[in-house]
């Protein structure tokens, strides 16, 4: 199983869709296009040369727990050390704490690469990145001084401890307890499950960010606090915590998914992050970062699946394709295989662009745009996470289909990608929860002004297509206009019913609405890339990739975007199933 980072397409998307040049100028980064490409080329070499070769080994060998010690898959420790020594762990972290201080956009592109090469490996630095952000924004000066530099360097790693056996998506049910010990610290007791890299042999220390409840805390989520609970205490002694088990999973076998026990011997020592009973707000800093990164995981896995399916389709000979005089043809010559491969490639490119747009909004929020950009990032984050991970599941499934019977056999690796992708729509907030968040919390931002402004940017792309007038785009103009119209009407409908306090109708249409948003935003992004490619061709650029970008935008608009109309109908009129759901499900 091989992976090659699509650096040229990534750089093109960064610059012409996500506005990287503006981000670099805003941040005072003196980087030319050549510098950007050089960084991403090196990241791609590391991803394909060091991480990707471990993917199959990790899937077969997995992580192992014995006597409380977790051993990662063969090659993991050396690869992690190389990752850290190369400075990749601190790519987007502040230079103040030893990071390189590059924009979120650059870090996003590298995150896609790590996950295209090996999701199981990449989960470890992904969680650490979230921990760094939470601690940097909410930690005390003492905690930052003690832990941030080592987390940024990768000498230590971080985890996120939310879930408990009785408390998954509903964090109000948390039972883990915290009690002050009179010395400015807290004693943590309780059990957590599904803790990614909760125990491992890659580093000497692991900094657990743990949600827990103080004795007299308010009920529900208002009474949750966040604590930093290290595996090794500052004096070098082991803290009162342990890995009590490893989960046996459908996929990501090499990522140790741990059950954690805190306080078997009187309480694990922890330090408060932020304020008491305000832990969920602090944790959401980490979760929002993680949600974008999970979307990028989806893009990376989908890209890997597409590359593998494309290679197989070029080599596998079956039947005779139309117009081919040879006894048998490579299956890439068959129209249905071409349709599947184009669906894989176009869907992946659309998801990539949406994730990069989200990262750009996070960068812009640190500049003159401020709140407006932050609101845009808030709007796009659930779309980036859910749409991209849905795409990963669909694209990896198509990858198996392109392989035919061999796709169902483990030795080709297509099945592993499908298995690994399945978790992406579940963790860090299920995709259903992302849809609910989008409809009930993000659409109403600024009275709907944020979402309408985003729709307006899509309209400007459609106007650009009309002005360009190139026949190469086919019916993309009309398709994009129709899709934007569907999104606009569905948005106005949902804003109205959310404002009228009819939550059941909004919730019934939330998931199809998120899909509608992703399709239209993705189509607009690909059209924008196609316009930039066509402008380059008109200027005399002979890069053959430009024609491919135009063709990809047209394929998405003419073959995938037409679903927008039916999704609009489902959002507006499909909620009637609620009237009969109880009786239908009981029959």
XYZ file of C-alpha atoms in Angstrom:
587
model
C 0.000 0.000 0.000
C 1.654 3.236 -1.156
C 0.749 6.884 -0.709
C 2.093 9.930 -2.492
C 1.122 13.347 -1.195
C -0.606 15.301 -4.014
C 1.513 18.364 -3.282
C 0.812 20.190 -6.543
C -2.963 19.968 -6.079
C -2.650 20.873 -2.410
C -0.614 23.994 -3.136
C -3.013 25.020 -5.904
C -5.985 24.670 -3.549
C -4.184 26.500 -0.754
C -3.408 29.466 -2.985
C -6.382 29.744 -5.334
C -9.258 28.539 -3.138
C -8.157 29.126 0.459
C -6.155 32.318 -0.096
C -2.837 31.243 1.391
C -0.960 34.251 -0.024
C -3.211 36.594 1.940
C -2.794 34.548 5.104
C 0.983 34.670 4.790
C 0.934 38.407 4.198
C -1.343 38.969 7.187
C 0.950 36.985 9.457
C 4.110 38.637 8.208
C 5.511 35.376 6.825
C 8.055 36.060 4.093
C 7.410 32.910 2.103
C 7.241 32.528 -1.634
C 5.332 29.819 -3.466
C 8.609 27.941 -3.780
C 9.000 27.943 0.015
C 5.491 26.600 0.484
C 6.051 23.858 -2.048
C 9.409 22.969 -0.499
C 7.920 22.517 2.973
C 5.056 20.424 1.665
C 7.376 18.381 -0.566
C 9.484 17.497 2.481
C 6.378 16.656 4.482
C 5.188 14.483 1.614
C 8.515 12.644 1.501
C 8.297 11.949 5.224
C 4.695 10.793 4.934
C 5.337 8.438 2.018
C 8.807 7.291 3.030
C 8.540 6.884 6.803
C 4.910 6.707 7.957
C 3.112 5.027 5.041
C 5.264 1.848 5.022
C 4.125 1.179 8.616
C 0.427 1.296 7.802
C -0.044 -2.370 6.896
C 2.272 -3.568 9.665
C 0.362 -1.542 12.196
C -2.951 -2.935 10.995
C -1.723 -6.518 11.335
C 0.244 -6.191 14.566
C -1.763 -3.538 16.408
C -0.920 -2.205 19.863
C -0.558 -4.606 22.800
C -1.188 -4.324 26.527
C 0.701 -6.453 29.026
C 1.075 -5.814 32.755
C -0.252 -2.285 32.353
C 2.271 -1.424 29.628
C 1.178 -0.640 26.073
C 3.611 -1.523 23.293
C 2.994 0.144 19.946
C 3.362 -1.631 16.610
C 6.823 -2.405 15.176
C 8.504 0.685 13.771
C 6.267 3.129 15.638
C 8.864 4.382 18.119
C 11.513 5.049 15.479
C 9.008 6.783 13.218
C 7.741 8.947 16.063
C 11.277 9.920 16.990
C 11.965 10.869 13.369
C 8.706 12.844 13.281
C 9.696 14.798 16.377
C 13.323 15.292 15.323
C 12.121 16.668 11.994
C 10.194 19.416 13.804
C 6.853 18.312 12.381
C 5.108 18.113 15.762
C 5.376 21.858 16.386
C 4.616 23.062 12.870
C 1.653 25.247 13.786
C 2.509 25.913 17.436
C 3.655 29.304 18.688
C 7.344 30.106 18.395
C 7.117 31.317 21.994
C 6.845 27.697 23.078
C 9.285 26.229 20.581
C 6.975 25.792 17.610
C 7.446 27.037 14.063
C 4.448 29.345 14.128
C 3.253 28.524 10.614
C -0.375 29.289 9.680
C -3.199 26.830 10.325
C -3.440 26.425 6.559
C 0.070 24.996 6.286
C -0.462 22.757 9.301
C -3.738 21.548 7.762
C -2.017 20.458 4.563
C 0.574 18.496 6.545
C -2.109 16.930 8.742
C -3.804 15.674 5.588
C -0.527 14.071 4.509
C 0.155 12.322 7.813
C -3.312 10.804 7.727
C -3.200 9.866 4.080
C -0.084 7.899 4.921
C -1.168 6.330 8.210
C -4.211 7.317 10.287
C -3.282 5.182 13.289
C 0.127 6.803 13.653
C -1.144 10.310 13.050
C -3.736 10.208 15.808
C -1.025 10.662 18.426
C 0.252 14.077 17.236
C -3.325 15.076 16.392
C -4.383 14.726 20.042
C -1.221 16.470 21.216
C -1.977 19.437 18.942
C -5.386 19.811 20.550
C -3.851 19.603 24.018
C -1.337 22.302 23.123
C -4.097 24.625 21.974
C -6.253 24.091 25.081
C -3.330 24.592 27.432
C -2.019 27.635 25.554
C -5.399 29.356 25.696
C -6.590 28.379 29.168
C -3.684 27.074 31.239
C -2.028 28.975 34.060
C 1.412 30.495 33.551
C 2.879 27.745 35.742
C 1.289 24.934 33.711
C 2.350 26.514 30.425
C 5.920 26.834 31.639
C 6.020 23.252 32.865
C 4.309 21.453 29.996
C 3.907 23.455 26.778
C 7.450 23.330 25.455
C 7.684 19.572 25.924
C 4.309 19.043 24.258
C 5.229 21.284 21.334
C 8.533 19.499 20.816
C 6.806 16.110 21.021
C 8.937 14.996 23.964
C 5.609 14.436 25.725
C 2.142 13.764 24.254
C -1.396 14.744 25.259
C -4.777 13.032 25.358
C -8.428 14.040 25.648
C -10.382 12.218 28.409
C -14.109 12.848 27.965
C -15.995 9.617 27.441
C -17.155 7.303 30.226
C -19.126 4.050 29.986
C -22.406 5.869 30.695
C -21.444 9.224 29.149
C -20.609 9.405 25.468
C -22.086 12.324 23.555
C -24.050 13.394 26.659
C -21.320 14.829 28.870
C -23.865 15.875 31.497
C -23.708 12.252 32.702
C -20.017 12.400 33.678
C -19.191 10.826 37.054
C -15.417 11.275 37.331
C -14.743 13.273 40.517
C -12.208 15.914 41.514
C -11.470 17.087 45.065
C -9.076 19.879 46.124
C -6.166 18.553 48.173
C -5.421 21.833 49.922
C -2.138 22.358 48.046
C -3.518 23.939 44.895
C -3.972 20.537 43.285
C -6.898 18.136 42.855
C -7.404 14.411 43.371
C -9.096 12.773 40.390
C -11.038 9.496 40.670
C -13.041 7.766 37.966
C -12.915 5.774 34.762
C -12.659 6.897 31.131
C -13.019 4.902 27.927
C -12.019 5.332 24.272
C -8.893 7.310 25.153
C -6.695 7.527 22.068
C -3.022 6.932 22.926
C -3.972 6.950 26.613
C -0.926 4.753 27.215
C 1.996 4.021 24.885
C 5.759 3.610 24.686
C 6.545 6.572 22.406
C 7.322 9.059 25.188
C 8.112 8.987 28.892
C 5.211 11.193 29.894
C 1.602 11.599 28.768
C -0.419 14.667 29.731
C -4.057 13.664 30.167
C -6.661 16.416 29.873
C -9.505 15.075 31.986
C -13.066 16.293 32.451
C -14.291 15.788 36.025
C -16.875 17.114 38.449
C -16.211 18.891 41.746
C -18.179 17.860 44.820
C -20.675 20.747 44.915
C -20.656 21.510 41.203
C -23.898 22.444 39.416
C -25.712 19.616 37.676
C -25.257 18.946 33.994
C -22.554 20.320 31.760
C -22.361 23.549 33.770
C -20.635 21.633 36.560
C -17.722 20.155 34.615
C -14.106 21.206 35.124
C -10.966 20.419 33.132
C -7.754 19.113 34.681
C -4.261 18.316 33.477
C -3.351 14.922 34.938
C 0.168 13.800 33.920
C 1.271 10.192 33.852
C 4.518 11.251 35.551
C 4.410 13.936 38.239
C 6.899 16.848 38.338
C 8.938 15.056 41.041
C 9.392 12.046 38.735
C 6.979 9.690 40.516
C 4.181 7.816 38.767
C 0.724 9.317 39.123
C -2.223 7.264 40.350
C -3.558 6.330 36.919
C -3.316 3.315 34.639
C -4.494 1.808 31.399
C -7.054 -0.829 32.372
C -7.665 -2.216 28.888
C -7.265 -1.891 25.118
C -10.253 -1.954 22.784
C -10.395 -4.482 19.931
C -11.668 -2.452 16.992
C -12.909 -2.605 13.426
C -10.040 -0.407 12.254
C -7.148 1.856 13.339
C -5.675 -1.221 15.010
C -2.285 0.329 15.693
C -3.753 3.279 17.587
C -4.063 2.211 21.252
C -7.629 3.002 22.298
C -7.461 2.748 26.075
C -9.706 2.421 29.076
C -8.196 4.573 31.806
C -8.562 4.235 35.576
C -7.823 7.273 37.733
C -7.409 7.135 41.492
C -7.136 3.468 42.427
C -4.879 4.448 45.320
C -6.519 7.598 46.614
C -6.692 9.904 43.631
C -4.605 10.911 40.638
C -3.057 14.341 41.072
C -4.187 16.980 38.625
C -4.135 20.731 38.067
C -7.106 22.860 37.070
C -7.128 24.302 33.540
C -9.177 27.474 33.354
C -11.858 28.058 35.958
C -13.827 25.606 38.084
C -17.064 24.485 36.414
C -15.923 26.005 33.104
C -14.107 22.974 31.800
C -16.343 22.286 28.845
C -15.530 25.670 27.303
C -11.822 24.879 27.691
C -12.232 21.397 26.273
C -14.125 22.727 23.271
C -11.023 24.676 22.330
C -9.357 21.296 21.963
C -12.382 19.642 20.352
C -12.885 22.312 17.671
C -9.258 21.927 16.654
C -9.687 18.169 16.666
C -12.853 18.344 14.552
C -11.102 20.144 11.723
C -8.220 17.696 11.987
C -10.624 14.748 11.831
C -12.062 16.259 8.657
C -8.513 16.338 7.317
C -8.156 12.704 8.328
C -11.109 12.009 6.073
C -9.461 13.849 3.194
C -6.187 11.972 3.688
C -7.782 8.525 3.816
C -9.977 9.317 0.812
C -6.929 10.454 -1.165
C -5.090 7.245 -0.278
C -8.082 5.167 -1.375
C -8.331 7.049 -4.668
C -4.623 6.626 -5.421
C -4.774 2.920 -4.720
C -7.929 2.400 -6.789
C -6.467 4.411 -9.682
C -3.306 2.311 -9.700
C -5.281 -0.921 -9.617
C -7.617 0.240 -12.407
C -4.653 0.991 -14.652
C -3.164 -2.473 -14.165
C -6.197 -4.764 -13.929
C -7.409 -6.058 -17.321
C -10.978 -7.316 -17.710
C -13.377 -7.224 -20.649
C -13.072 -4.924 -23.628
C -13.635 -1.216 -23.190
C -15.574 0.725 -25.882
C -13.308 1.545 -28.797
C -10.486 -0.754 -27.658
C -9.380 -3.362 -30.224
C -7.274 -5.389 -27.766
C -8.674 -8.705 -26.443
C -8.927 -7.213 -22.939
C -8.715 -3.693 -21.602
C -7.428 -2.114 -18.435
C -10.567 -1.553 -16.390
C -9.862 2.205 -16.274
C -11.167 2.245 -19.849
C -14.673 1.193 -18.777
C -17.084 4.121 -18.304
C -18.436 2.895 -14.970
C -14.931 2.587 -13.520
C -14.182 6.086 -14.789
C -17.356 7.322 -13.092
C -16.324 5.776 -9.778
C -12.764 7.090 -9.966
C -13.933 10.594 -10.874
C -16.438 10.513 -8.017
C -13.616 9.554 -5.663
C -11.257 12.238 -6.937
C -13.810 15.056 -7.156
C -15.327 14.307 -3.745
C -11.892 14.223 -2.130
C -10.885 17.503 -3.775
C -14.105 19.166 -2.586
C -13.594 17.958 0.984
C -9.977 19.147 0.912
C -11.020 22.623 -0.187
C -13.679 22.894 2.547
C -11.167 21.898 5.223
C -8.629 24.381 3.903
C -11.274 27.122 3.864
C -11.958 26.374 7.521
C -8.275 26.574 8.393
C -8.033 29.868 6.489
C -10.895 31.292 8.535
C -9.061 30.335 11.737
C -5.982 32.174 10.472
C -8.023 35.202 9.418
C -9.630 35.337 12.867
C -6.235 36.367 14.239
C -6.107 39.393 11.915
C -8.273 42.388 11.008
C -11.335 40.243 10.226
C -11.416 39.073 13.829
C -14.912 38.035 14.909
C -16.346 37.754 11.399
C -13.664 35.234 10.434
C -14.072 33.373 13.711
C -17.804 33.087 13.076
C -17.067 31.827 9.571
C -14.747 29.178 11.040
C -17.469 28.212 13.511
C -19.938 27.801 10.645
C -17.579 25.743 8.498
C -16.131 23.472 11.210
C -19.080 21.035 11.494
C -19.262 20.901 7.682
C -15.533 20.233 7.388
C -15.696 17.452 9.963
C -18.897 15.712 8.884
C -18.870 16.184 5.109
C -15.220 15.173 4.789
C -15.569 12.062 6.924
C -18.761 11.015 5.143
C -16.796 11.418 1.918
C -14.025 9.227 3.369
C -16.497 6.429 4.023
C -18.002 6.732 0.556
C -14.685 7.006 -1.266
C -13.082 4.070 0.548
C -16.167 1.981 -0.198
C -15.860 2.893 -3.883
C -12.198 1.951 -3.648
C -13.187 -1.552 -2.611
C -15.697 -1.639 -5.468
C -13.101 -0.644 -8.060
C -10.921 -3.522 -6.843
C -13.828 -5.924 -7.271
C -13.412 -9.182 -5.385
C -9.822 -8.314 -4.568
C -11.061 -5.286 -2.679
C -12.781 -7.612 -0.233
C -9.503 -9.415 0.356
C -7.240 -7.924 3.012
C -4.001 -8.306 1.053
C -4.785 -5.428 -1.325
C -5.174 -2.925 1.535
C -8.420 -1.456 0.153
C -10.377 -3.085 2.972
C -8.114 -1.578 5.626
C -8.736 1.930 4.347
C -12.471 1.303 4.486
C -12.213 -0.084 8.028
C -9.993 2.763 9.203
C -12.318 5.381 7.722
C -15.390 4.117 9.539
C -14.504 5.674 12.894
C -14.021 9.154 11.441
C -17.718 9.965 11.333
C -18.127 8.806 14.927
C -15.412 10.240 17.145
C -14.946 13.892 18.120
C -18.712 14.335 17.922
C -20.717 12.072 15.630
C -21.679 13.490 12.275
C -25.293 13.673 13.421
C -24.178 15.907 16.270
C -22.198 18.048 13.818
C -25.371 18.510 11.778
C -27.362 19.476 14.868
C -24.636 21.940 15.851
C -24.660 23.458 12.362
C -28.417 23.940 12.225
C -29.231 24.960 15.794
C -26.113 26.927 16.788
C -24.163 27.986 13.727
C -26.864 29.043 11.252
C -28.372 31.533 13.746
C -24.998 33.275 14.271
C -25.503 37.028 13.858
C -29.134 36.474 12.946
C -28.141 34.352 9.962
C -25.767 36.951 8.541
C -22.760 34.634 8.716
C -24.315 31.839 6.670
C -25.833 34.266 4.146
C -22.432 35.891 3.701
C -20.945 32.468 2.979
C -23.670 31.743 0.435
C -22.894 35.101 -1.164
C -19.284 33.990 -1.743
C -20.630 30.951 -3.585
C -22.773 33.203 -5.778
C -19.715 35.250 -6.709
C -18.050 32.069 -7.957
C -21.096 31.298 -10.110
C -20.902 34.837 -11.501
C -17.239 34.227 -12.292
C -18.148 31.091 -14.238
C -20.744 33.013 -16.216
C -18.269 35.773 -16.998
C -15.598 33.255 -18.038
C -17.973 31.640 -20.520
C -15.678 28.743 -21.370
C -17.385 25.754 -22.976
C -15.035 23.504 -20.999
C -17.195 24.060 -17.909
C -20.260 22.612 -19.650
C -23.426 23.288 -17.654
C -21.543 24.113 -14.454
C -22.989 27.634 -14.274
C -26.615 26.524 -14.250
C -25.927 23.565 -11.963
C -24.096 25.735 -9.448
C -26.805 28.383 -9.521
C -29.471 25.749 -8.934
C -27.488 24.258 -6.061
C -26.966 27.655 -4.432
C -30.687 28.343 -4.772
C -31.502 25.072 -3.019
C -29.053 25.847 -0.230
C -30.404 29.382 0.181
C -34.021 28.240 0.419
C -33.204 25.410 2.813
C -31.189 27.815 4.958
C -34.015 30.357 5.165
C -36.456 27.590 6.059
C -34.277 26.263 8.877
C -33.552 29.724 10.257
C -37.281 30.362 10.377
C -38.209 27.170 12.196
C -35.282 27.435 14.626
C -36.447 30.973 15.471
C -40.028 29.724 15.913
C -38.863 27.149 18.457
C -39.713 24.042 16.420
C -36.633 21.969 17.218
C -38.016 18.640 16.021
C -38.452 19.902 12.454
C -34.964 21.427 12.439
C -33.369 18.286 13.850
C -35.134 16.075 11.308
C -33.572 18.028 8.455
C -30.161 18.661 9.994
C -28.178 15.832 8.403
C -29.494 16.305 4.849
C -28.893 20.047 5.266
C -25.250 19.529 6.185
C -24.842 17.309 3.134
C -26.490 19.981 0.992
C -24.156 22.641 2.387
C -21.097 20.465 1.775
C -22.106 19.663 -1.805
C -22.739 23.271 -2.778
C -19.683 24.630 -0.975
C -17.571 21.866 -2.505
C -18.892 22.617 -5.987
C -18.131 26.316 -5.545
C -14.602 25.528 -4.390
C -13.907 23.258 -7.366
C -15.366 25.852 -9.719
C -13.087 28.482 -8.177
C -10.104 26.207 -8.727
C -11.275 25.586 -12.289
C -11.524 29.310 -12.957
C -7.989 29.841 -11.674
C -6.779 26.981 -13.862
C -8.512 28.417 -16.924
C -7.012 31.838 -16.265
C -3.576 30.217 -16.122
C -4.194 28.473 -19.451
C -5.286 31.746 -21.054
C -2.081 33.329 -19.743
C -0.006 30.701 -21.553
C 0.628 28.204 -18.750
C 0.940 24.757 -20.350
C 0.620 22.679 -17.163
C -1.668 19.745 -18.176
C -3.064 19.634 -14.631
C -5.093 22.777 -15.350
C -7.328 21.032 -17.872
C -7.887 18.283 -15.334
C -8.998 20.801 -12.697
C -11.559 22.257 -15.084
C -12.830 18.795 -15.978
C -13.089 17.849 -12.303
C -15.156 20.957 -11.499
C -17.483 20.135 -14.389
C -17.849 16.499 -13.314
C -18.762 17.490 -9.758
C -21.268 20.115 -10.935
C -22.959 17.878 -13.493
C -22.854 14.518 -11.707
C -22.806 15.108 -7.939
C -24.284 18.558 -7.346
C -27.731 17.726 -8.836
C -28.470 15.916 -5.547
C -28.866 19.389 -4.010
C -32.453 19.688 -5.235
C -33.611 16.472 -3.603
C -31.737 17.341 -0.411
C -33.560 20.683 -0.303
C -36.872 18.850 -0.567
C -35.847 16.493 2.217
C -34.854 19.375 4.497
C -38.085 21.291 3.912
C -40.616 18.498 3.582
C -38.989 15.337 4.860
C -39.623 15.900 8.554
C -43.110 14.411 8.351
C -41.564 11.022 9.132
C -41.550 12.095 12.767
C -45.338 11.727 12.871
C -45.123 8.024 12.107
C -41.642 7.150 13.354
C -42.747 5.499 16.597
C -45.269 3.209 14.976
C -43.041 2.462 11.966
C -40.077 1.508 14.112
C -42.222 -0.632 16.396
C -43.649 -2.728 13.566
